[in-house]
Short mmCIF file of C-alpha atoms in Angstrom, two decimals:
data_model
loop_
_atom_site.label_atom_id
_atom_site.label_comp_id
_atom_site.label_asym_id
_atom_site.label_seq_id
_atom_site.Cartn_x
_atom_site.Cartn_y
_atom_site.Cartn_z
CA MET B 41 15.58 11.02 -25.63
CA SER B 42 15.94 9.50 -29.05
CA VAL B 43 13.75 6.51 -29.66
CA ASP B 44 14.30 4.60 -32.84
CA GLY B 45 11.58 3.01 -34.93
CA PRO B 46 11.63 -0.57 -33.59
CA THR B 47 11.87 0.69 -30.04
CA ARG B 48 8.94 3.01 -30.55
CA THR B 49 6.88 0.15 -31.95
CA PHE B 50 7.89 -2.18 -29.17
CA ARG B 51 6.92 0.40 -26.53
CA ARG B 52 3.53 0.75 -28.13
CA GLN B 53 2.57 -2.82 -28.85
CA GLY B 54 5.29 -5.20 -27.66
CA ARG B 55 4.78 -8.13 -25.33
CA VAL B 56 6.72 -8.19 -22.04
CA VAL B 57 6.62 -11.20 -19.71
CA VAL B 58 7.94 -10.91 -16.20
CA VAL B 59 8.70 -14.21 -14.50
CA GLY B 60 8.70 -13.63 -10.72
CA ALA B 61 5.90 -11.70 -9.07
CA SER B 62 7.71 -10.42 -6.05
CA LEU B 63 9.53 -7.12 -5.24
CA ALA B 64 11.73 -6.98 -8.35
CA GLY B 65 8.99 -8.12 -10.72
CA LEU B 66 6.48 -5.60 -9.40
CA ARG B 67 8.86 -2.65 -9.40
CA ALA B 68 9.98 -3.52 -12.94
CA ALA B 69 6.41 -3.65 -14.12
CA GLU B 70 5.63 -0.27 -12.58
CA THR B 71 8.75 1.24 -14.15
CA LEU B 72 7.75 -0.13 -17.64
CA ARG B 73 4.40 1.67 -17.37
CA GLU B 74 5.91 4.77 -15.80
CA GLU B 75 8.28 5.15 -18.73
CA GLY B 76 5.60 4.73 -21.36
CA PHE B 77 5.27 1.08 -22.22
CA THR B 78 1.73 0.51 -23.37
CA GLY B 79 2.03 -3.03 -24.79
CA ALA B 80 0.95 -6.35 -23.21
CA LEU B 81 2.37 -7.22 -19.77
CA THR B 82 2.13 -10.62 -18.19
CA MET B 83 3.22 -11.30 -14.64
CA ILE B 84 4.01 -14.95 -13.73
CA GLY B 85 4.45 -16.03 -10.10
CA ASP B 86 4.68 -19.46 -8.53
CA GLU B 87 3.09 -18.37 -5.28
CA PRO B 88 -0.64 -17.84 -5.13
CA HIS B 89 -0.20 -14.42 -3.58
CA GLY B 90 0.31 -11.04 -5.23
CA PRO B 91 3.61 -9.25 -4.62
CA TYR B 92 4.39 -8.92 -0.92
CA ASP B 93 7.28 -7.76 1.14
CA ARG B 94 9.58 -10.37 2.75
CA PRO B 95 11.67 -8.50 5.34
CA PRO B 96 8.76 -8.16 7.84
CA LEU B 97 8.26 -11.93 7.76
CA SER B 98 11.21 -12.59 10.17
CA LYS B 99 10.41 -9.56 12.27
CA GLN B 100 6.89 -8.08 12.62
CA VAL B 101 5.24 -11.35 11.58
CA LEU B 102 7.22 -13.67 13.84
CA LEU B 103 6.59 -11.26 16.71
CA GLY B 104 2.89 -11.79 16.12
CA LYS B 105 2.38 -8.05 15.36
CA THR B 106 1.48 -8.37 11.71
CA PRO B 107 -0.39 -11.25 10.10
CA ALA B 108 1.66 -13.16 7.53
CA ASP B 109 -0.79 -12.17 4.79
CA GLY B 110 -0.53 -8.52 5.76
CA THR B 111 2.65 -7.51 3.99
CA ALA B 112 1.33 -6.95 0.48
CA LEU B 113 3.52 -4.40 -1.32
CA PRO B 114 2.09 -0.98 -2.00
CA ARG B 115 1.69 -0.06 -5.65
CA ARG B 116 3.35 2.93 -7.14
CA ARG B 117 0.92 2.95 -10.00
CA ALA B 118 -1.54 0.64 -11.83
CA ILE B 119 0.33 -1.74 -14.06
CA ASP B 120 -2.55 -3.16 -16.11
CA ALA B 121 -1.04 -6.67 -16.24
CA GLU B 122 -2.35 -10.11 -16.83
CA TRP B 123 -1.48 -12.01 -13.70
CA ARG B 124 -0.63 -15.71 -13.77
CA LEU B 125 -0.22 -16.49 -10.10
CA GLY B 126 0.18 -19.87 -8.44
CA VAL B 127 1.80 -21.32 -11.55
CA ALA B 128 5.55 -21.72 -11.89
CA ALA B 129 7.50 -21.18 -15.07
CA THR B 130 9.09 -24.45 -15.97
CA GLY B 131 11.00 -23.77 -19.16
CA LEU B 132 12.28 -21.14 -21.60
CA ASP B 133 12.51 -21.46 -25.38
CA LEU B 134 14.84 -18.77 -26.64
CA THR B 135 14.26 -19.54 -30.29
CA GLU B 136 10.49 -19.38 -30.20
CA LYS B 137 10.54 -16.81 -27.41
CA ARG B 138 8.11 -18.66 -25.18
CA VAL B 139 7.93 -19.33 -21.45
CA ARG B 140 6.50 -22.81 -20.48
CA LEU B 141 4.28 -22.97 -17.38
CA ALA B 142 3.65 -25.74 -14.92
CA ASP B 143 0.04 -26.05 -16.07
CA GLY B 144 1.24 -26.92 -19.57
CA GLN B 145 0.43 -23.56 -21.09
CA GLU B 146 2.94 -21.32 -22.87
CA VAL B 147 3.26 -17.60 -22.97
CA GLY B 148 4.98 -15.82 -25.84
CA PHE B 149 7.07 -12.68 -25.39
CA ASP B 150 9.09 -10.10 -27.28
CA ARG B 151 11.14 -9.28 -24.21
CA LEU B 152 11.49 -11.27 -20.98
CA LEU B 153 12.45 -10.19 -17.46
CA ILE B 154 13.71 -12.97 -15.25
CA ALA B 155 13.10 -12.14 -11.56
CA THR B 156 12.60 -15.53 -10.04
CA GLY B 157 14.67 -14.81 -6.89
CA THR B 158 15.72 -17.43 -4.42
CA ARG B 159 14.13 -19.99 -2.13
CA ALA B 160 15.14 -21.29 1.32
CA ARG B 161 17.79 -23.98 1.23
CA PRO B 162 15.95 -27.04 2.61
CA TRP B 163 17.26 -29.50 5.24
CA PRO B 164 19.30 -31.97 3.26
CA ARG B 165 17.48 -35.14 4.39
CA ASP B 166 13.94 -35.30 3.23
CA ALA B 167 12.60 -37.63 5.93
CA GLU B 168 13.85 -35.26 8.62
CA ALA B 169 12.75 -32.12 6.85
CA ASP B 170 9.21 -33.59 6.62
CA LEU B 171 8.91 -33.90 10.36
CA ASP B 172 6.16 -31.88 11.92
CA GLY B 173 7.99 -28.98 13.62
CA VAL B 174 10.70 -28.45 11.01
CA PHE B 175 10.41 -25.07 9.21
CA VAL B 176 12.12 -22.83 6.72
CA LEU B 177 11.35 -19.16 6.39
CA ARG B 178 11.13 -17.51 2.98
CA THR B 179 7.48 -17.17 1.93
CA SER B 180 4.47 -15.67 3.70
CA ASP B 181 3.04 -19.19 3.98
CA ASP B 182 6.25 -20.27 5.76
CA ALA B 183 5.89 -17.30 8.12
CA ALA B 184 2.27 -18.02 8.86
CA ARG B 185 3.06 -21.66 9.79
CA LEU B 186 6.04 -20.75 11.98
CA ASP B 187 4.21 -17.86 13.70
CA GLN B 188 1.30 -20.20 14.48
CA ARG B 189 3.72 -22.78 15.99
CA LEU B 190 5.61 -20.16 18.07
CA ALA B 191 2.29 -18.89 19.44
CA ALA B 192 1.62 -22.45 20.79
CA ARG B 193 4.72 -21.91 22.96
CA PRO B 194 7.09 -24.73 22.13
CA ARG B 195 9.45 -25.87 24.88
CA ARG B 196 12.55 -24.96 22.88
CA VAL B 197 13.23 -23.72 19.35
CA LEU B 198 16.34 -24.77 17.47
CA VAL B 199 17.62 -22.38 14.85
CA ILE B 200 20.07 -24.02 12.49
CA GLY B 201 22.30 -21.36 10.99
CA ALA B 202 23.15 -17.91 12.39
CA GLY B 203 23.04 -15.76 9.30
CA PHE B 204 20.65 -12.82 9.21
CA THR B 205 17.45 -14.80 8.95
CA GLY B 206 18.45 -17.27 11.64
CA SER B 207 19.53 -14.47 13.94
CA GLU B 208 16.33 -12.54 13.41
CA VAL B 209 14.27 -15.68 14.08
CA ALA B 210 16.23 -16.25 17.32
CA SER B 211 15.64 -12.58 18.27
CA ALA B 212 11.92 -12.91 17.70
CA CYS B 213 11.78 -16.10 19.73
CA ARG B 214 13.47 -14.48 22.72
CA GLU B 215 11.16 -11.47 22.47
CA ARG B 216 8.27 -13.91 22.70
CA GLY B 217 9.83 -15.39 25.79
CA LEU B 218 10.74 -18.72 24.13
CA GLU B 219 13.83 -20.76 24.86
CA VAL B 220 16.00 -20.84 21.82
CA THR B 221 19.25 -22.62 20.79
CA VAL B 222 21.20 -21.42 17.79
CA ALA B 223 23.50 -23.89 16.11
CA GLU B 224 26.11 -22.30 13.84
CA ARG B 225 28.73 -24.10 11.86
CA GLY B 226 31.07 -21.10 11.73
CA PRO B 227 32.82 -19.45 14.69
CA ALA B 228 30.18 -16.74 15.18
CA PRO B 229 26.85 -15.42 14.00
CA LEU B 230 26.89 -13.28 10.78
CA VAL B 231 30.54 -14.27 10.25
CA GLY B 232 30.08 -14.93 6.53
CA ALA B 233 28.48 -11.52 5.89
CA LEU B 234 30.39 -9.27 8.29
CA GLY B 235 33.51 -11.20 9.42
CA GLY B 236 34.76 -12.41 12.80
CA VAL B 237 35.26 -9.06 14.52
CA ILE B 238 31.65 -8.13 14.06
CA GLY B 239 30.57 -11.74 14.48
CA ALA B 240 31.96 -11.66 18.03
CA ILE B 241 29.74 -8.69 18.78
CA ALA B 242 26.70 -10.47 17.27
CA ALA B 243 27.48 -13.42 19.54
CA GLU B 244 27.58 -11.24 22.62
CA LEU B 245 24.22 -9.76 21.58
CA GLN B 246 22.63 -13.17 21.30
CA ARG B 247 23.97 -14.40 24.60
CA GLU B 248 23.04 -11.17 26.44
CA HIS B 249 19.51 -11.78 25.25
CA GLY B 250 19.39 -15.30 26.55
CA VAL B 251 20.08 -17.23 23.39
CA ASP B 252 21.80 -20.59 23.90
CA LEU B 253 24.33 -19.93 21.13
CA ARG B 254 26.52 -22.86 20.04
CA CYS B 255 29.16 -22.10 17.39
CA CYS B 256 31.52 -24.42 15.44
CA ILE B 257 28.84 -27.05 15.71
CA THR B 258 26.51 -28.77 13.24
CA VAL B 259 23.22 -30.60 13.63
CA THR B 260 23.83 -34.22 12.59
CA ALA B 261 20.28 -35.45 12.78
CA LEU B 262 16.74 -34.49 13.56
CA GLU B 263 14.72 -37.13 15.34
CA GLY B 264 10.98 -37.59 15.32
CA ASP B 265 8.53 -39.46 17.52
CA PRO B 266 6.39 -42.29 16.13
CA ALA B 267 3.73 -39.76 15.14
CA GLY B 268 6.26 -37.89 12.96
CA ARG B 269 6.68 -34.91 15.28
CA LEU B 270 10.15 -33.44 15.85
CA ARG B 271 11.32 -34.20 19.37
CA ARG B 272 15.15 -34.15 19.41
CA ALA B 273 18.18 -32.80 17.59
CA HIS B 274 21.62 -34.49 17.62
CA LEU B 275 24.66 -32.23 17.45
CA SER B 276 28.16 -32.87 16.20
CA ASP B 277 29.67 -32.65 19.69
CA GLY B 278 27.73 -35.80 20.62
CA THR B 279 25.10 -33.98 22.65
CA ALA B 280 21.36 -33.97 21.98
CA LEU B 281 18.68 -31.38 22.52
CA ASP B 282 14.97 -31.84 23.18
CA VAL B 283 13.17 -29.50 20.77
CA ASP B 284 9.68 -29.06 19.38
CA VAL B 285 10.59 -26.67 16.58
CA ALA B 286 13.61 -26.42 14.31
CA VAL B 287 14.05 -23.51 11.87
CA ILE B 288 16.35 -24.29 9.00
CA ALA B 289 18.18 -21.05 8.18
CA LEU B 290 20.94 -22.25 5.94
CA GLY B 291 20.74 -19.50 3.31
CA ALA B 292 19.06 -19.40 -0.08
CA MET B 293 19.19 -21.18 -3.38
CA ARG B 294 18.68 -19.29 -6.66
CA ASN B 295 15.68 -20.31 -8.72
CA THR B 296 17.33 -21.10 -11.97
CA GLU B 297 16.45 -24.78 -12.48
CA TRP B 298 13.61 -23.85 -14.89
CA LEU B 299 16.26 -22.32 -17.22
CA ALA B 300 18.26 -25.57 -17.49
CA GLY B 301 18.81 -26.39 -21.16
CA SER B 302 17.49 -23.07 -22.31
CA GLY B 303 20.91 -21.84 -23.49
CA LEU B 304 21.08 -19.01 -20.91
CA GLY B 305 24.11 -18.72 -18.66
CA ALA B 306 22.14 -19.76 -15.60
CA GLY B 307 23.12 -22.04 -12.68
CA PRO B 308 23.39 -22.26 -8.97
CA ARG B 309 25.08 -18.88 -8.76
CA GLY B 310 22.27 -17.19 -10.62
CA VAL B 311 21.77 -15.78 -14.12
CA ALA B 312 24.77 -13.88 -15.37
CA CYS B 313 24.02 -10.54 -17.00
CA ASP B 314 25.83 -7.45 -18.17
CA ALA B 315 25.79 -4.14 -16.37
CA GLY B 316 22.63 -3.31 -18.32
CA CYS B 317 20.82 -6.32 -16.89
CA ARG B 318 20.86 -8.24 -20.20
CA ALA B 319 21.35 -11.97 -19.68
CA PHE B 320 24.31 -13.85 -21.04
CA ASP B 321 23.91 -17.07 -22.92
CA VAL B 322 26.07 -20.13 -22.26
CA HIS B 323 28.67 -18.85 -24.71
CA GLY B 324 29.08 -15.59 -22.81
CA ILE B 325 27.28 -13.69 -25.61
CA VAL B 326 24.82 -11.13 -24.33
CA THR B 327 21.21 -11.60 -25.38
CA ASP B 328 19.13 -8.77 -26.68
CA ASP B 329 15.74 -9.50 -25.26
CA ILE B 330 16.28 -11.38 -22.02
CA PHE B 331 16.78 -9.27 -18.88
CA VAL B 332 17.47 -10.19 -15.26
CA ALA B 333 16.91 -8.45 -12.01
CA GLY B 334 16.88 -9.12 -8.24
CA ASP B 335 18.26 -11.95 -6.15
CA VAL B 336 18.64 -14.25 -9.12
CA ALA B 337 20.89 -11.89 -11.12
CA ARG B 338 24.72 -11.87 -11.17
CA SER B 339 26.09 -8.67 -12.63
CA PRO B 340 29.53 -7.06 -12.90
CA HIS B 341 30.12 -3.95 -10.75
CA PRO B 342 32.88 -1.48 -11.63
CA LEU B 343 33.36 -0.40 -8.00
CA PHE B 344 34.29 -3.95 -7.04
CA GLY B 345 36.77 -4.83 -9.75
CA TYR B 346 34.09 -5.70 -12.23
CA GLN B 347 33.45 -8.88 -10.37
CA PHE B 348 30.01 -10.40 -10.73
CA LEU B 349 27.93 -9.71 -7.66
CA SER B 350 24.94 -11.78 -6.59
CA LEU B 351 23.09 -9.72 -4.01
CA GLU B 352 20.23 -10.91 -1.90
CA HIS B 353 19.32 -7.36 -0.96
CA TRP B 354 15.96 -5.69 -0.89
CA GLY B 355 17.41 -2.44 -2.26
CA ASN B 356 19.20 -4.22 -5.07
CA ALA B 357 15.96 -5.90 -6.22
CA VAL B 358 14.34 -2.42 -6.46
CA ALA B 359 17.20 -0.66 -8.15
CA GLN B 360 18.06 -3.42 -10.59
CA ALA B 361 14.42 -3.88 -11.50
CA GLU B 362 14.13 -0.21 -12.32
CA THR B 363 17.26 -0.29 -14.48
CA ALA B 364 16.27 -3.53 -16.24
CA ALA B 365 12.80 -2.13 -17.02
CA HIS B 366 14.22 1.10 -18.34
CA ASN B 367 16.67 -0.75 -20.58
CA MET B 368 13.97 -3.10 -21.83
CA ILE B 369 12.20 -0.23 -23.48
CA SER B 370 15.19 1.95 -24.46
CA ALA B 371 17.44 2.01 -27.50
CA GLY B 372 21.18 1.38 -27.01
CA PRO B 373 22.56 4.82 -26.16
CA ASP B 374 19.71 5.50 -23.68
CA ARG B 375 20.37 2.41 -21.68
CA ARG B 376 22.06 2.82 -18.34
CA PRO B 377 24.17 0.58 -16.13
CA HIS B 378 23.15 -0.97 -12.83
CA LEU B 379 25.54 0.74 -10.43
CA TRP B 380 23.78 0.42 -7.12
CA VAL B 381 26.09 0.25 -4.14
CA PRO B 382 25.19 -2.84 -2.09
CA ALA B 383 23.42 -2.04 1.14
CA PHE B 384 21.25 -3.93 3.61
CA TRP B 385 19.82 -3.77 7.11
CA SER B 386 18.80 -6.09 9.84
CA ALA B 387 17.01 -5.54 13.16
CA GLN B 388 17.77 -8.08 15.83
CA PHE B 389 17.87 -7.99 19.64
CA GLY B 390 16.85 -4.37 19.60
CA VAL B 391 19.81 -3.28 17.51
CA ASN B 392 19.63 -1.69 13.99
CA ILE B 393 22.39 -3.23 11.88
CA LYS B 394 23.21 -1.64 8.54
CA SER B 395 25.87 -2.28 5.97
CA VAL B 396 27.02 -0.65 2.73
CA GLY B 397 29.56 -1.88 0.20
CA VAL B 398 30.89 -5.44 0.11
CA PRO B 399 32.19 -6.41 3.61
CA PRO B 400 33.43 -9.92 2.52
CA MET B 401 35.97 -8.23 0.26
CA GLY B 402 37.42 -6.47 3.37
CA GLU B 403 40.91 -7.52 4.49
CA GLU B 404 40.89 -5.30 7.52
CA ILE B 405 38.30 -3.51 9.67
CA ALA B 406 38.67 -0.40 11.72
CA VAL B 407 36.10 0.92 14.21
CA THR B 408 35.79 4.54 13.23
CA GLN B 409 33.00 5.76 15.54
CA GLY B 410 31.51 4.68 18.82
CA SER B 411 32.59 1.49 20.54
CA LEU B 412 32.22 -2.26 20.02
CA ALA B 413 31.81 -2.79 23.69
CA GLU B 414 28.67 -0.62 23.82
CA HIS B 415 27.25 -2.28 20.63
CA ARG B 416 26.94 1.21 19.11
CA PHE B 417 29.47 1.88 16.44
CA ALA B 418 30.42 2.36 12.76
CA ALA B 419 33.29 0.44 11.31
CA ALA B 420 34.96 0.59 7.86
CA TYR B 421 36.38 -2.34 5.91
CA GLY B 422 39.57 -1.91 3.91
CA PHE B 423 40.71 -3.60 0.71
CA GLN B 424 43.96 -2.76 -0.98
CA GLY B 425 44.22 0.60 0.74
CA ARG B 426 40.65 1.82 0.09
CA VAL B 427 37.35 1.78 1.90
CA ILE B 428 35.36 -1.10 0.40
CA ALA B 429 32.44 -1.42 2.91
CA ALA B 430 31.12 -0.28 6.27
CA VAL B 431 28.80 -1.61 8.98
CA SER B 432 26.92 0.14 11.67
CA PHE B 433 25.20 -0.97 14.88
CA ASP B 434 22.68 1.77 15.91
CA HIS B 435 24.67 4.31 13.86
CA ALA B 436 22.49 4.39 10.77
CA ARG B 437 22.77 8.10 10.11
CA TRP B 438 26.38 7.61 9.14
CA ILE B 439 25.84 4.97 6.48
CA ASP B 440 25.44 7.49 3.64
CA PHE B 441 28.74 9.06 4.63
CA TYR B 442 30.46 5.72 4.30
CA ARG B 443 28.73 5.04 0.95
CA GLU B 444 30.26 8.20 -0.38
CA ARG B 445 33.71 7.08 0.84
CA ILE B 446 33.25 3.75 -0.98
CA GLU B 447 32.06 5.43 -4.14
CA SER B 448 35.06 7.72 -4.16
CA ALA B 449 37.56 4.96 -3.32
CA ALA B 450 38.63 6.88 -0.21
CA PRO B 451 41.84 5.64 1.43
CA PHE B 452 41.91 3.01 4.19
CA PRO B 453 42.82 3.29 7.03
CA PRO B 454 40.29 6.13 7.03
CA ASP B 455 41.93 9.61 7.15
CA PHE B 456 38.79 11.52 8.08
CA THR B 457 38.29 12.95 11.51
CA GLY B 458 34.74 12.76 12.67
CA VAL B 459 32.79 13.18 15.81
CA ASP B 460 32.28 10.27 18.20
CA ARG B 461 35.72 8.79 17.54
CA PRO B 462 36.57 5.68 19.54
CA PRO B 463 38.86 6.15 22.51
CA GLY B 464 42.36 5.10 21.52
CA GLY B 465 41.89 6.14 17.91
CA VAL B 466 41.21 4.23 14.76
CA ARG B 467 43.18 0.92 14.68
CA PRO B 468 42.70 -1.46 11.71
CA VAL B 469 42.65 -5.16 12.57
CA PRO B 470 42.10 -8.22 10.35
CA ALA B 471 38.41 -8.40 9.40
CA ASP B 472 38.64 -12.17 10.03
CA PHE B 473 36.36 -13.62 7.36
CA PRO B 474 36.21 -17.40 7.25
CA ASP B 475 38.11 -19.16 4.46
CA PRO B 476 35.63 -19.12 1.54
CA ALA B 477 36.45 -22.74 0.95
CA LEU B 478 35.02 -23.75 4.33
CA PRO B 479 31.32 -24.43 4.45
CA THR B 480 29.37 -21.97 6.58
CA HIS B 481 26.07 -20.25 6.12
CA GLY B 482 26.18 -18.35 2.88
CA PRO B 483 27.23 -14.77 2.94
CA THR B 484 24.69 -12.35 1.41
CA VAL B 485 27.25 -11.46 -1.24
CA THR B 486 29.15 -13.91 -3.34
CA LEU B 487 32.04 -12.80 -5.57
CA SER B 488 33.23 -14.61 -8.60
CA GLY B 489 34.56 -14.02 -12.01
CA TYR B 490 37.18 -12.01 -13.80
CA SER B 491 39.00 -9.39 -11.72
CA PRO B 492 41.14 -6.74 -13.38
CA SER B 493 42.36 -5.76 -9.91
CA ASP B 494 44.37 -2.71 -10.72
CA ARG B 495 41.88 -0.99 -12.97
CA ARG B 496 40.46 2.21 -11.54
CA VAL B 497 37.13 3.80 -12.36
CA THR B 498 35.34 6.93 -11.53
CA PHE B 499 32.00 5.94 -10.13
CA THR B 500 28.93 8.08 -10.72
CA PRO B 501 25.64 6.98 -9.24
CA ALA B 502 22.99 6.09 -11.85
CA ARG B 503 20.64 8.68 -10.40
CA ALA B 504 21.04 11.27 -7.72
CA MET R 210 -3.94 0.06 3.25
CA ARG R 211 -0.52 -1.12 2.09
CA LEU R 212 2.76 0.61 2.93
CA VAL R 213 6.43 -0.14 2.95
CA VAL R 214 9.41 1.67 4.46
CA ASP R 215 12.72 1.72 2.60
CA LEU R 216 14.84 0.79 5.60
CA ASN R 217 17.98 1.41 3.65
CA ARG R 218 16.94 5.02 3.64
CA CYS R 219 15.45 5.17 7.14
CA GLN R 220 17.79 6.85 9.57
CA GLY R 221 15.63 6.47 12.68
CA TYR R 222 14.44 10.09 13.03
CA ALA R 223 11.25 8.64 14.48
CA GLN R 224 8.96 11.35 13.09
CA CYS R 225 6.60 8.64 11.90
CA ALA R 226 6.47 7.10 15.34
CA PHE R 227 5.29 10.46 16.77
CA LEU R 228 2.72 11.16 14.03
CA ALA R 229 1.27 7.63 13.64
CA PRO R 230 2.14 5.74 16.78
CA ASP R 231 -0.31 2.98 16.04
CA VAL R 232 1.51 2.14 12.87
CA PHE R 233 5.16 3.05 13.38
CA VAL R 234 7.08 1.99 16.56
CA MET R 235 10.75 2.34 17.38
CA HIS R 236 12.23 -0.99 18.36
CA GLY R 237 15.36 -0.32 20.38
CA GLU R 238 17.15 2.97 19.82
CA GLU R 239 16.79 3.31 16.09
CA ALA R 240 15.23 0.23 14.44
CA LEU R 241 11.76 0.85 13.06
CA MET R 242 8.88 -1.58 13.19
CA TYR R 243 5.78 -0.76 11.29
CA ASP R 244 2.46 -2.36 10.26
CA PRO R 245 2.67 -2.95 6.50
CA GLY R 246 -1.04 -3.61 6.28
CA ALA R 247 -2.31 -0.86 8.52
CA ASP R 248 -5.96 -0.21 8.98
CA GLU R 249 -7.64 2.32 6.61
CA THR R 250 -8.64 4.38 9.64
CA GLN R 251 -4.95 5.21 10.03
CA ARG R 252 -4.68 6.80 6.56
CA GLU R 253 -4.55 10.46 7.69
CA GLN R 254 -1.85 9.80 10.27
CA ILE R 255 0.15 7.67 7.86
CA MET R 256 -0.04 10.35 5.12
CA ARG R 257 1.22 12.88 7.69
CA ALA R 258 3.97 10.58 8.75
CA SER R 259 5.05 9.93 5.15
CA ALA R 260 5.13 13.66 4.36
CA ALA R 261 7.18 14.42 7.44
CA CYS R 262 9.80 11.72 6.95
CA PRO R 263 13.07 13.61 6.58
CA VAL R 264 14.50 10.95 4.17
CA GLN R 265 11.13 10.21 2.39
CA ALA R 266 11.43 6.50 3.13
CA ILE R 267 7.73 5.73 3.49
CA LEU R 268 5.87 4.54 0.39
CA VAL R 269 2.10 4.41 0.64
CA ASP R 270 -0.17 2.75 -1.93
CA GLN R 271 -0.84 4.99 -4.93
CA VAL R 272 -3.43 2.67 -6.32
CA ASP R 273 -6.90 1.80 -5.04
CA LEU R 274 -6.90 -1.69 -3.48
CA ALA R 275 -9.51 -2.60 -6.07
CA GLU R 276 -6.77 -2.82 -8.65
CA GLY R 277 -5.25 -5.58 -6.57
CA ALA R 278 -8.48 -7.50 -7.02
CA LEU R 279 -7.59 -7.76 -10.70
CA ALA R 280 -4.87 -10.21 -9.65
CA HIS R 281 -6.27 -13.64 -10.17
CA VAL R 282 -4.98 -17.09 -9.56
CA GLY R 283 -4.07 -19.30 -12.47
#
């Protein structure tokens, strides 16, 4: 690998600041050291905890099997960093190359990685959100509070929003033997992420496990008693529910406010960056020394028409962090693009749900293996005659096969003949995603930006 | 000790659940639940489970926990 003079000097004695001390930030820091960066490394995180894993919070932790403070991430290697935990970044000065902190201090950098992720979208009315018994679930502190409350056996839990987090919370409540109502604005759970055909199956799963699932409904007010404890929720159909606990699961908001006025192209949709994870400024000009990774990033993906993808996916945080870190300490020709194929999982009601690709781009869906009725199947999503995504319920071993179909732009309806074909053959039907203009819980993928729809590319994974 | 399973990779072979049943448990037919902060007494079983995983999805701490103590608040 050719390393030019300035790059060599930077690797030896440069200053890297990573804002965001969670999964993406940690994996980036490890990759920097792995690839030979020996300069100064500062990790800034607004939470008082070191990097920890979030997926277990809505599963093992809410089931009471793992303490909320027991999900610290394993380290791949020592990173020899200066940690600034419990202090948020509040501003960025691109000219002076300094990050401002909430405690008034500033940290200078030569190169910066922005990995500030997302936070839970709060209940919109503060007075109601402040009621004792109203929770969100994003951080380990959130999980600790909610687990403690569930252990006290509330009469009924109300989950507002049936995306993945809300559905997993409902699943954990049922497993603990608690009464739970799920209120979903859309026509079915998971409909924003997986469409109406799969949403109907998710609804069956919930009801079979005793969830009081109410769709096409919103919560209009949360009511407290004189002591400020939640006691009732009012619904848009005019009914009311007596509840002790409400979990707000209305999706996530990207932590970009601290970048306001910095000159970076940052906003509610995230921080826009190029395929090499370099941030764009407000003029659409790529910066040289500011990199982005994880949930807060929006980057163009050649497999999906070069649209900018914002992915709230564990695997994306890891892969993008590794690419960003590599590019931070590499000269131009050695840099590589972030070409990870979106993928995620969820475990709820005893079923292992996995997805690959971008389901919300799907126009049609075809069950290719197993059967919907048995809640054991794999299904492919089609977009303009090609396979664009797939989802599996308890069929995880097939997900890699579908990823290869997506990477090679295989035709849709699928022409492969596999084992375990559904009786009656493969029949594509509309995937039935809600109109994106209608409010529902946020999908885990949002698409926006320029779309040269008929351009074709040959996709090669970044690494085998 | 700290561990994490890359559940994108995990295909539910359940080798870990046989080799370290106090740490890895199948939840339903193929979903895996594990203890991310397992007790140090489980180390030998966890290392065996990690080595046996057909898709190498189990990442175990490569750094002494003492390094974590370097993390300080503020």
